[in-house]
Coordinates of C-alpha atoms in Angstrom, one line a residue:
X22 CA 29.3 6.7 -0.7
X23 CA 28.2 5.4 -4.2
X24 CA 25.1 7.4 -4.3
X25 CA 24.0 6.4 -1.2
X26 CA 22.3 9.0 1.3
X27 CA 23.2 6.8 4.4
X28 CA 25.9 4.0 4.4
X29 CA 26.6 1.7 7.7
X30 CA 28.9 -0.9 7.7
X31 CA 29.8 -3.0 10.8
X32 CA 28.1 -0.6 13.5
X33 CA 29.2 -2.0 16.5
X34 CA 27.1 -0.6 19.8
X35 CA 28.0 -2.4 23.6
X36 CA 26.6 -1.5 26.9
X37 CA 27.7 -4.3 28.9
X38 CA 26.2 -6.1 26.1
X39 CA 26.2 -6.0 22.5
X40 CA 22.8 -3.9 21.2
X41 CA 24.0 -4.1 17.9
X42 CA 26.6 -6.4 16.8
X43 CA 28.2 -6.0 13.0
X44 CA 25.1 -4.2 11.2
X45 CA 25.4 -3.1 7.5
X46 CA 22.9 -1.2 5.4
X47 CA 22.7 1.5 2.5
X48 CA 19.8 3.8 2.0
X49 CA 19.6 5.6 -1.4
X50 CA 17.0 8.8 -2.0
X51 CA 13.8 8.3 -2.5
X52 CA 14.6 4.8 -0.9
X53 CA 13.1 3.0 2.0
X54 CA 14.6 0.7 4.5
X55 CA 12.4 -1.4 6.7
X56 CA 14.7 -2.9 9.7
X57 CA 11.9 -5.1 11.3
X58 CA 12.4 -7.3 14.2
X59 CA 11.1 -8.4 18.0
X60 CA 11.3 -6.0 20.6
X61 CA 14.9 -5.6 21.8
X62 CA 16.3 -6.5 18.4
X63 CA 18.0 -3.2 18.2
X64 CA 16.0 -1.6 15.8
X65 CA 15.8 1.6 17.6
X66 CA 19.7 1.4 18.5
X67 CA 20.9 1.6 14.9
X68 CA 18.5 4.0 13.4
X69 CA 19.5 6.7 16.3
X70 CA 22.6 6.1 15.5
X71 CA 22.1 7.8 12.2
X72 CA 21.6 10.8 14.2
X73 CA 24.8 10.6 15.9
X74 CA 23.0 9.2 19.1
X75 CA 24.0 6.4 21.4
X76 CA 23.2 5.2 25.0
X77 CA 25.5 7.2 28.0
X78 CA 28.6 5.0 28.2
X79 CA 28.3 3.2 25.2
X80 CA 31.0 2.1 23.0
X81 CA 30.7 2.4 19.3
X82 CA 32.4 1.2 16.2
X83 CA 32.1 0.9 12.9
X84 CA 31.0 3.4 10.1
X85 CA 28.0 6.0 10.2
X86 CA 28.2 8.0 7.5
X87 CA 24.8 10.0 5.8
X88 CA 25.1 12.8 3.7
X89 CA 23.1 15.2 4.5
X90 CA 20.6 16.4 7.5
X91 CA 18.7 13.6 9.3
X92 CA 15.1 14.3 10.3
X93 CA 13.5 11.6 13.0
X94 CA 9.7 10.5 13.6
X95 CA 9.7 8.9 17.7
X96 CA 7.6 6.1 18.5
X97 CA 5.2 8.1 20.7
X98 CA 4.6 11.8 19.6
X99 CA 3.3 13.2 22.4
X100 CA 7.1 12.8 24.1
X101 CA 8.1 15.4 21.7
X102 CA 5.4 17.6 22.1
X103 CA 5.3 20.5 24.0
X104 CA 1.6 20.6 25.5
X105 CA 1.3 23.8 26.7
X106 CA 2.3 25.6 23.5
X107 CA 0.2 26.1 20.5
X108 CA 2.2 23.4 17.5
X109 CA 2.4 26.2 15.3
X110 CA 4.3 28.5 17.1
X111 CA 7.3 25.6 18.3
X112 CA 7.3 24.9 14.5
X113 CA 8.5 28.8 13.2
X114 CA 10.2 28.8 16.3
X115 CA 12.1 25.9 14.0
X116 CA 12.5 27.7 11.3
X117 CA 10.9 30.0 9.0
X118 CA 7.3 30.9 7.8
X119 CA 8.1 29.5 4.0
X120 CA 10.1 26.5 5.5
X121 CA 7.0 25.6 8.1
X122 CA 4.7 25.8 5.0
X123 CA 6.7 23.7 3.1
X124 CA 7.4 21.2 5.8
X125 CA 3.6 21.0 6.8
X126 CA 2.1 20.7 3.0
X127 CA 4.5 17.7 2.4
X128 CA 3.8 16.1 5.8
X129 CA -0.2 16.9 4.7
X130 CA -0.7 18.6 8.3
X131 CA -3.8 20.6 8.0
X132 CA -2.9 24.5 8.0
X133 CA -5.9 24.8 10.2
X134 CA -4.8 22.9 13.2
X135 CA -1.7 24.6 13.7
X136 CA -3.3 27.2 16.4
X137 CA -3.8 24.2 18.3
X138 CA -2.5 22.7 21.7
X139 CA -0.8 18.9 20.8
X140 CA -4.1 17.3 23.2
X141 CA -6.5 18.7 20.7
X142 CA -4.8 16.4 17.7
X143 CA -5.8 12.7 17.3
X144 CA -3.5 10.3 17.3
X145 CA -2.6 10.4 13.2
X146 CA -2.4 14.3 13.4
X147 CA 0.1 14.4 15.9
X148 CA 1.9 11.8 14.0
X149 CA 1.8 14.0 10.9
X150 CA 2.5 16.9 12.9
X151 CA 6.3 15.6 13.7
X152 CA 6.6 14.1 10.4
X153 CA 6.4 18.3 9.4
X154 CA 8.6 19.0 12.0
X155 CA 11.1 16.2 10.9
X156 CA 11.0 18.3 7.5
X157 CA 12.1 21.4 8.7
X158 CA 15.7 22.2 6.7
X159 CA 14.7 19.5 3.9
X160 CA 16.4 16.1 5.3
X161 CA 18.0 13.6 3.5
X162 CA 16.7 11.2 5.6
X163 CA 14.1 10.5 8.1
X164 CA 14.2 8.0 10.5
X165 CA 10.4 6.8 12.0
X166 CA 10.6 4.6 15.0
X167 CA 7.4 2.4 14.9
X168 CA 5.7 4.8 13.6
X169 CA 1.8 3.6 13.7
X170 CA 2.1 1.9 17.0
X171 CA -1.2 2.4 18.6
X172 CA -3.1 3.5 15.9
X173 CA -6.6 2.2 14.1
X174 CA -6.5 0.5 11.2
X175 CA -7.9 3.7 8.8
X176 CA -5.4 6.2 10.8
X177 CA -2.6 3.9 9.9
X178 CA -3.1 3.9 6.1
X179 CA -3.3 7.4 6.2
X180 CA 0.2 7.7 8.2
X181 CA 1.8 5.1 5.8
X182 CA 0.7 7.9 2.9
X183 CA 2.5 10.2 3.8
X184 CA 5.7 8.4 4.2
X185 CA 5.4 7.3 0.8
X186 CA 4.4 10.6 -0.5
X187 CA 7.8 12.4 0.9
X188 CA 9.8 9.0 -0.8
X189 CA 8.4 10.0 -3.8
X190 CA 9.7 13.6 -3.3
X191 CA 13.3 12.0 -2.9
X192 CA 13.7 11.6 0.9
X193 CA 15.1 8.4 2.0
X194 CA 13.2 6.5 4.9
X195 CA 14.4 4.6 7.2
X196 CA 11.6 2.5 9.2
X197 CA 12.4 0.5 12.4
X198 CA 9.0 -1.5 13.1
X199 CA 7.8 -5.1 13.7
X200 CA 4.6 -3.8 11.8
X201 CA 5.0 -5.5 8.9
X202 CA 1.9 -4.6 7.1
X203 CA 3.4 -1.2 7.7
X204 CA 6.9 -2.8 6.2
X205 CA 4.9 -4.5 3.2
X206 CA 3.5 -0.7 2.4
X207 CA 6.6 0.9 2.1
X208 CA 9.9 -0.8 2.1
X209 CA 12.1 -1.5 -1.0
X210 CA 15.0 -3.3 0.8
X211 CA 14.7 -4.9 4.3
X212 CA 16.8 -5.6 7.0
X213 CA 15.6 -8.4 9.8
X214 CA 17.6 -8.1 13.5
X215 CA 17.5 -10.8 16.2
X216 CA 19.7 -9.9 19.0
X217 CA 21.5 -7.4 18.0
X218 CA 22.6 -9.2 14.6
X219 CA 21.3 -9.4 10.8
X220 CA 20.2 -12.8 10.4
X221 CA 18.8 -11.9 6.6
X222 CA 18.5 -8.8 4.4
X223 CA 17.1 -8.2 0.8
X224 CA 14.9 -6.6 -1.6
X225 CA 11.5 -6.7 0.3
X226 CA 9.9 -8.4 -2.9
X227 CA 11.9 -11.4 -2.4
X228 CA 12.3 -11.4 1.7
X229 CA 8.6 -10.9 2.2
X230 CA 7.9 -13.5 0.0
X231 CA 10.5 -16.1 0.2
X232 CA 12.3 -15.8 3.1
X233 CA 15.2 -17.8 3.9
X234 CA 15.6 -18.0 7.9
X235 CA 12.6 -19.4 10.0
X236 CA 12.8 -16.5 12.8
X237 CA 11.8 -14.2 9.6
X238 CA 8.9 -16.2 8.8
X239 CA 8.1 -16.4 12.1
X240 CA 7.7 -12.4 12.3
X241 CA 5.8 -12.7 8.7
X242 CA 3.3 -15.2 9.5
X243 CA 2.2 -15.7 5.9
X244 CA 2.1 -12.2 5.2
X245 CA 0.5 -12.5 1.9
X246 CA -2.8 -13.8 3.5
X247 CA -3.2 -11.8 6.9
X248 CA -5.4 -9.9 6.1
X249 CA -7.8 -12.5 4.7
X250 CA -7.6 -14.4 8.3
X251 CA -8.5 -11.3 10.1
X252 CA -11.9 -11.9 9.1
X253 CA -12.8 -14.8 7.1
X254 CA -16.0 -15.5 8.4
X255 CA -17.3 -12.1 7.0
X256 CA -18.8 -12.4 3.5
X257 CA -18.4 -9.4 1.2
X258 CA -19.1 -10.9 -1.9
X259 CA -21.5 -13.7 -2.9
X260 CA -22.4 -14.9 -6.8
X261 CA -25.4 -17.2 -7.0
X262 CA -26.7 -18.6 -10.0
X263 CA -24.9 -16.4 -12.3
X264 CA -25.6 -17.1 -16.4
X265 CA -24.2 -14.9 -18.8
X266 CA -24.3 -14.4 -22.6
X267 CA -23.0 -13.3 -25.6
X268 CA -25.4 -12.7 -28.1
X269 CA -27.2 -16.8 -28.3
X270 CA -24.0 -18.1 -26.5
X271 CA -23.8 -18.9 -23.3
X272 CA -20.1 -18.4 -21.7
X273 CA -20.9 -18.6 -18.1
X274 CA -23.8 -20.9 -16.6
X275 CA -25.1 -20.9 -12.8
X276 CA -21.8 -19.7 -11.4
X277 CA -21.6 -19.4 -7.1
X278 CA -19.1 -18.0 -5.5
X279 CA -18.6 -16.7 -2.0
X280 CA -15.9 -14.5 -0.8
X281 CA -15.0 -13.0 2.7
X282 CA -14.1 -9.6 3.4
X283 CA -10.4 -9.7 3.4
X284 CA -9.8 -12.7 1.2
X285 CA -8.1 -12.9 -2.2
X286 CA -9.8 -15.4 -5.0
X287 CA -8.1 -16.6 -8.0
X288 CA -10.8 -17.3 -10.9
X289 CA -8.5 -19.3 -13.2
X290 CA -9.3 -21.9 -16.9
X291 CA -8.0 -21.5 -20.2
X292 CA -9.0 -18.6 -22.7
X293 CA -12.6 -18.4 -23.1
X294 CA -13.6 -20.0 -20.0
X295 CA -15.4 -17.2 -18.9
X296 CA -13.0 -15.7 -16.7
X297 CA -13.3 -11.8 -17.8
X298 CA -17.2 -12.2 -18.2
X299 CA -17.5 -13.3 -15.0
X300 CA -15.2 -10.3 -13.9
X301 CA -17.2 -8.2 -15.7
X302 CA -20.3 -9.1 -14.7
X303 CA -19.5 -8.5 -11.0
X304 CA -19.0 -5.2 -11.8
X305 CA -21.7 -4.2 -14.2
X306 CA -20.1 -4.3 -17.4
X307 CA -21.7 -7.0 -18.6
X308 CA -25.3 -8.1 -17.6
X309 CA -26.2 -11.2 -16.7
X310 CA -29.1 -13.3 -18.1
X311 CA -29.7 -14.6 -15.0
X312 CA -28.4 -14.7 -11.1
X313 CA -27.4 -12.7 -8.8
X314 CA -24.4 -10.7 -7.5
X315 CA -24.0 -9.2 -3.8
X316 CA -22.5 -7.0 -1.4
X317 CA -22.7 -7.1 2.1
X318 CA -25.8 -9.3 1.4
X319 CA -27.7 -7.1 -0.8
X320 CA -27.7 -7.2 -4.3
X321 CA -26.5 -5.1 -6.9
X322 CA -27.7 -3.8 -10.0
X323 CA -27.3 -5.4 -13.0
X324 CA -25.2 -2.9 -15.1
X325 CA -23.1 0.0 -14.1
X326 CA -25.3 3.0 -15.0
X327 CA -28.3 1.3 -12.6
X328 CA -26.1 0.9 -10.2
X329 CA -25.7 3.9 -7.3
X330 CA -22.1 6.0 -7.1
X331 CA -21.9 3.9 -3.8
X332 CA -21.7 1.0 -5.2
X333 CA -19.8 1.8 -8.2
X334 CA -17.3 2.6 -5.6
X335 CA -17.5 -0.3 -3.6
X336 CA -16.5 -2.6 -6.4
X337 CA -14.0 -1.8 -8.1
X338 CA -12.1 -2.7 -11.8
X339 CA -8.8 -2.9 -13.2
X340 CA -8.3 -3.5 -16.5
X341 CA -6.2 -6.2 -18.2
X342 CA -4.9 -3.5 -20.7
X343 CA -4.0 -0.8 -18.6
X344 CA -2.7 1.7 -21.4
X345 CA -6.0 1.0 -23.0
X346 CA -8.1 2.1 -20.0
X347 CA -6.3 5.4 -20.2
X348 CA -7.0 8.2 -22.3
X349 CA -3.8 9.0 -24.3
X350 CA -4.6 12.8 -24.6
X351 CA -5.0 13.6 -21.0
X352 CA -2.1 13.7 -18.1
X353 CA -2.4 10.7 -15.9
X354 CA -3.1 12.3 -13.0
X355 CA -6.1 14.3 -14.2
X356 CA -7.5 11.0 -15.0
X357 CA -7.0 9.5 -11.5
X358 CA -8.5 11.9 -9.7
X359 CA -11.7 12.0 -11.9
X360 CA -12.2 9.1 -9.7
X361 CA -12.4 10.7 -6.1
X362 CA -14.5 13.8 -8.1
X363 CA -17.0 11.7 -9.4
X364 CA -17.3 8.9 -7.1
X365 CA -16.4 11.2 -3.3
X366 CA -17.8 14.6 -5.1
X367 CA -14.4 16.2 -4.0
X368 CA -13.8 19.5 -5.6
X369 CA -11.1 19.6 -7.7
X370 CA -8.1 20.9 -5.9
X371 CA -9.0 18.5 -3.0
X372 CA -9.5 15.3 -5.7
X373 CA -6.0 16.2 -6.8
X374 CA -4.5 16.1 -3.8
X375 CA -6.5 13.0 -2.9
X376 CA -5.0 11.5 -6.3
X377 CA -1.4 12.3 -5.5
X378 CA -2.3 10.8 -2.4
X379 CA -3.0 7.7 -3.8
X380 CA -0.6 7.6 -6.2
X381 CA 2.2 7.9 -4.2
X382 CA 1.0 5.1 -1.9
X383 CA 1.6 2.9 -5.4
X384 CA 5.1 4.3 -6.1
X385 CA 4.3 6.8 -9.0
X386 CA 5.8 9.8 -8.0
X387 CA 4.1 13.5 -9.4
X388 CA 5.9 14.5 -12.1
X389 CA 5.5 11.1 -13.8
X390 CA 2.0 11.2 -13.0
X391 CA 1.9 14.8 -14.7
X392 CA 2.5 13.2 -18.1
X393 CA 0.4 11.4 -20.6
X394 CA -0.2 7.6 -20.5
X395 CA 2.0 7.3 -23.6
X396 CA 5.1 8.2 -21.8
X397 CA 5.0 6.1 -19.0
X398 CA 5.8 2.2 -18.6
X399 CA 3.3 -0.7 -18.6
X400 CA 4.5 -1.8 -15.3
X401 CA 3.9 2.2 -14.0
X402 CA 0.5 2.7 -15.7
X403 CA -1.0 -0.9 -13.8
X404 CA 0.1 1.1 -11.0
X405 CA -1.7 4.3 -12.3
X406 CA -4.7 2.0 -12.4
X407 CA -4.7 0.7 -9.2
X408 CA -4.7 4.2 -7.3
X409 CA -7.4 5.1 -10.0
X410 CA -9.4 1.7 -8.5
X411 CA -8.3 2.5 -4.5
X412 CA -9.2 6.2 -5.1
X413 CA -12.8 5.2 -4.7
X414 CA -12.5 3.1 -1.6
X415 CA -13.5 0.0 -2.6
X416 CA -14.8 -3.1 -0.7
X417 CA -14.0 -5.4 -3.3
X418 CA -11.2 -5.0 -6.1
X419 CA -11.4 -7.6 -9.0
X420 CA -8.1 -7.4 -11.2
X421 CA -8.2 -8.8 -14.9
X422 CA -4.9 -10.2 -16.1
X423 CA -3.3 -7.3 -14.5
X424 CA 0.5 -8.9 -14.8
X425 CA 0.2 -10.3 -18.5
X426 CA 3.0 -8.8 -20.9
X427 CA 4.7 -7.7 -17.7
X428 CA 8.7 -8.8 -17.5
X429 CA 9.6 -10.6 -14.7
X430 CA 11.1 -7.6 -12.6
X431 CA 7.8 -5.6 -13.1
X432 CA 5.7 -8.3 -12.7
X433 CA 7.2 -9.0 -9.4
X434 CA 7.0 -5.5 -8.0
X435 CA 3.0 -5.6 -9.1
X436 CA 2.5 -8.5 -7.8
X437 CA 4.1 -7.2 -4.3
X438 CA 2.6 -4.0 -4.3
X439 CA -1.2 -6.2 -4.2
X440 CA -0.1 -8.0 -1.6
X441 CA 0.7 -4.7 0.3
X442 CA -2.4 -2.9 -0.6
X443 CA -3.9 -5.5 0.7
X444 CA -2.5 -5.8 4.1
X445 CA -3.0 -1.8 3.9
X446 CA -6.5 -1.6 3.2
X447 CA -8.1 -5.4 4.0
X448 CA -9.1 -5.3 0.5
X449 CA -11.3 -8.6 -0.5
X450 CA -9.4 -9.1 -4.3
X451 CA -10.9 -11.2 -7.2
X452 CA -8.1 -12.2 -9.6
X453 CA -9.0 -13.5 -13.0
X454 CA -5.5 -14.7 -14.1
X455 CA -4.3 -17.7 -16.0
X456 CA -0.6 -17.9 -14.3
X457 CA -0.4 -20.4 -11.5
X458 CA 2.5 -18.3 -10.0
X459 CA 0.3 -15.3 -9.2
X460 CA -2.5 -17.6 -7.4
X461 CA 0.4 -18.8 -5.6
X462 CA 1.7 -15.8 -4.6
X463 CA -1.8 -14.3 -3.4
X464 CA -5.1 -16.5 -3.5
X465 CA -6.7 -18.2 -0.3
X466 CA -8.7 -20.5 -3.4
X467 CA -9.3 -20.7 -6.8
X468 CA -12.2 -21.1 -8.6
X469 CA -11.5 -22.9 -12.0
X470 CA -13.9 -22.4 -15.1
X471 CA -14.0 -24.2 -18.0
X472 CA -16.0 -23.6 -20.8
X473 CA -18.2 -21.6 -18.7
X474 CA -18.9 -23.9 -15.7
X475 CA -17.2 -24.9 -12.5
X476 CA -14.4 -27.0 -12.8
X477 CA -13.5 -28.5 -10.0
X478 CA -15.2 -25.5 -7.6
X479 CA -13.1 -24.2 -4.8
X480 CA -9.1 -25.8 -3.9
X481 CA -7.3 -24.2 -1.0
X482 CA -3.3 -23.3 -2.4
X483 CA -0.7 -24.6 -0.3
X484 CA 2.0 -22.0 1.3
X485 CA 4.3 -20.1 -1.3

């Protein structure tokens, strides 16, 4: 199988007609596998066959072959509940009392709900509640069948955490949805199905980005800018007037800038322009000599330590140099989830958690996030920092140079893993870069500097 956890090749499934016709796809641990298309694609149809299962009176060909035990996560999880029985006696039913408690601490099911009845769990702890039983006898690979259909925005994130926290653990996924803010989250490769048939497939960084065949744009709809149209009338962030200096020099004079919730703004100009002062300045690192900057139409305070731990949270920074904005001596994860204890007074047990959390959703599995900053990649500590940055629950996210030194494979990945978050989270981003290619990939505008002044002010970027 060439390492794989779950090889198809040709799968072949006709009832009358052809639900599946000639599909092909490899799943490796710790991998995850979007297949994405319109209803009746047969997206459901080839993940259950990884399960062995197929319609009454099908016939099948082609190869299934998965090595190991496959654990699967339905559409609707109330079908699979029992209602009249109390979820944590069907799950040691299952199997036993360590297994459960293993099963329910990597799904993140709360112990305490587990003397309840399914109709006393909302809709995203039901959800986690047959993740946890799709744990039970540690699978190789789960299978989840649209698997935040019907759920609110906040209840999704926290679904699409967990998957990624049990990929990071090793468990392959397998994801049949046509939620592709959900796909964007979590996939590494993807597969796109129209009628039975693969009309593309590819690394999800290049598919969700460049696709090739118009039905897959069609089901993207310029991914990399939904969630800025959701609500681009709403203004998170305005800048008026702003004049900064340093020392007798002014490097930014009567800047304005308004940006909606949702929307991504590339700041862009040459070195010294004023880019990073203006970055800094929205987030009270450097004060301004004059002007104002505001969120949600009322204004914040001039430096960091006047400002209140709600609004340090609310605006977020990551740094250019993210090994610099690390402290060598301490594990990384220690230092992440300083942010949810200081800024969400969470104890520290519950600030860890919060941080692996987090840190999951960005890729960086535990025991890399155990170790000290000096161990770990460039491309893995920007990714460090931007759990650090979402840890807080920010409104507004301004990244400084955050793909500069970066090689063109991890550059990519960061640059996708933005666009995901967000998608994930709605997100308005700032970006202070100098590389046309990332505005490209992920600005609405740009604002252009120039020696500390507006350039040519705001210029919608075409489509990527």
């Amino acid at each position: 199988m060439s390492g794989l956890v779950v090889e198809v090749v040709g799968l072949r499934v006709e009832v009358g007609r052809a639900l599946v016709d000639g599909v092909s796809f490899g799943v490796g641990a710790g991998e995850v596998v979007a297949i994405v298309g319109a209803s009746g694609s047969g997206k459901t149809t080839a993940g259950l066959a990884l399960l062995g299962e197929f319609p009454v009176g099908a016939a099948v060909s082609g190869d299934v072959r998965v090595r190991g035990r496959v654990g699967y996560v339905p559409q609707h999880p109330g079908a699979v509940l029992n209602p009249v029985r109390r979820v944590g006696a069907v799950l040691r039913e299952l199997a036993t009392g360590a297994e459960v408690e293993r099963a329910v601490e990597a799904a993140r099911f709360p112990r305490a709900l587990l003397d309840r009845y399914p109709h006393q769990l909302s809709g995203g702890q039901q959800q986690r509640l047959v993740l946890a039983q799709a744990l039970l006898g540690d699978p190789a690979v789960v299978v989840a069948d649209e698997p935040t259909t019907g759920l609110d925005r906040e209840t999704r994130d926290e679904v699409v955490a967990e998957f990624a926290s049990i990929v990071a653990r090793g468990v392959a996924l397998v994801v049949l949805s046509h939620d592709m803010e959900v796909v964007r989250a979590l996939a590494d490769h993807v597969v796109v199905l129209r009628a039975g048939k693969v009309i593309e497939s590819g690394p999800a960084a290049e598919l969700l980005t460049a696709p090739r065949h118009p039905y897959t744009r069609a089901l993207l709809v310029e991914p990399l800018r939904a969630a800025a149209n959701e609500a681009i009338s709403t203004e998170r962030l305005r800048i008026e007037g702003l004049t900064a200096k340093h020392g007798r020099n002014v490097v930014l004079q009567d800047i304005d800038l308004r940006v909606s919730a949702g929307e991504c703004v590339a700041v862009m100009g040459p070195s010294g322009s004023g880019k990073t002062t203006l970055a800094r300045c929205v987030v009270g690192l450097h004060p301004p000599s004059a002007g104002t900057v505001a969120l949600d139409g009322r204004p914040l305070a001039r430096t960091l330590r006047s400002r209140s731990r709600q609004d340090l949270a609310a605006v977020q920074y990551v740094f250019q140099d993210a090994r610099a904005s690390f402290d060598h001596r301490r594990p990384v994860l220690d230092q992440v989830a300083r942010t949810a204890a200081r800024l969400r007074d969470m104890s520290t047990a519950d600030s860890e958690s919060a941080a692996l959390a987090a840190l999951a959703e960005v890729r960086l599995a535990e025991d890399t996030a155990r170790r000290r900053p000096t161990t770990l990649s460039g491309g893995e500590l920007h990714r460090a920092a931007l759990a650090r940055a979402l840890l807080a629950r920010p409104r507004v996210l301004v990244c400084d140079e955050i793909t500069t030194g970066l090689d063109a494979v991890t550059r990519t990945g960061v640059l996708r893993l933005l666009a995901a978050l967000r998608a994930a989270h709605g997100l308005t981003l700032v970006l202070i870069t100098h590389d046309h290619a990332v505005a490209d990939h992920l600005a609405d505008r740009v604002l252009t500097l120039h020696n500390g002044l507006v350039h040519n002010g705001h210029s919608r970027i075409g489509n990527p």
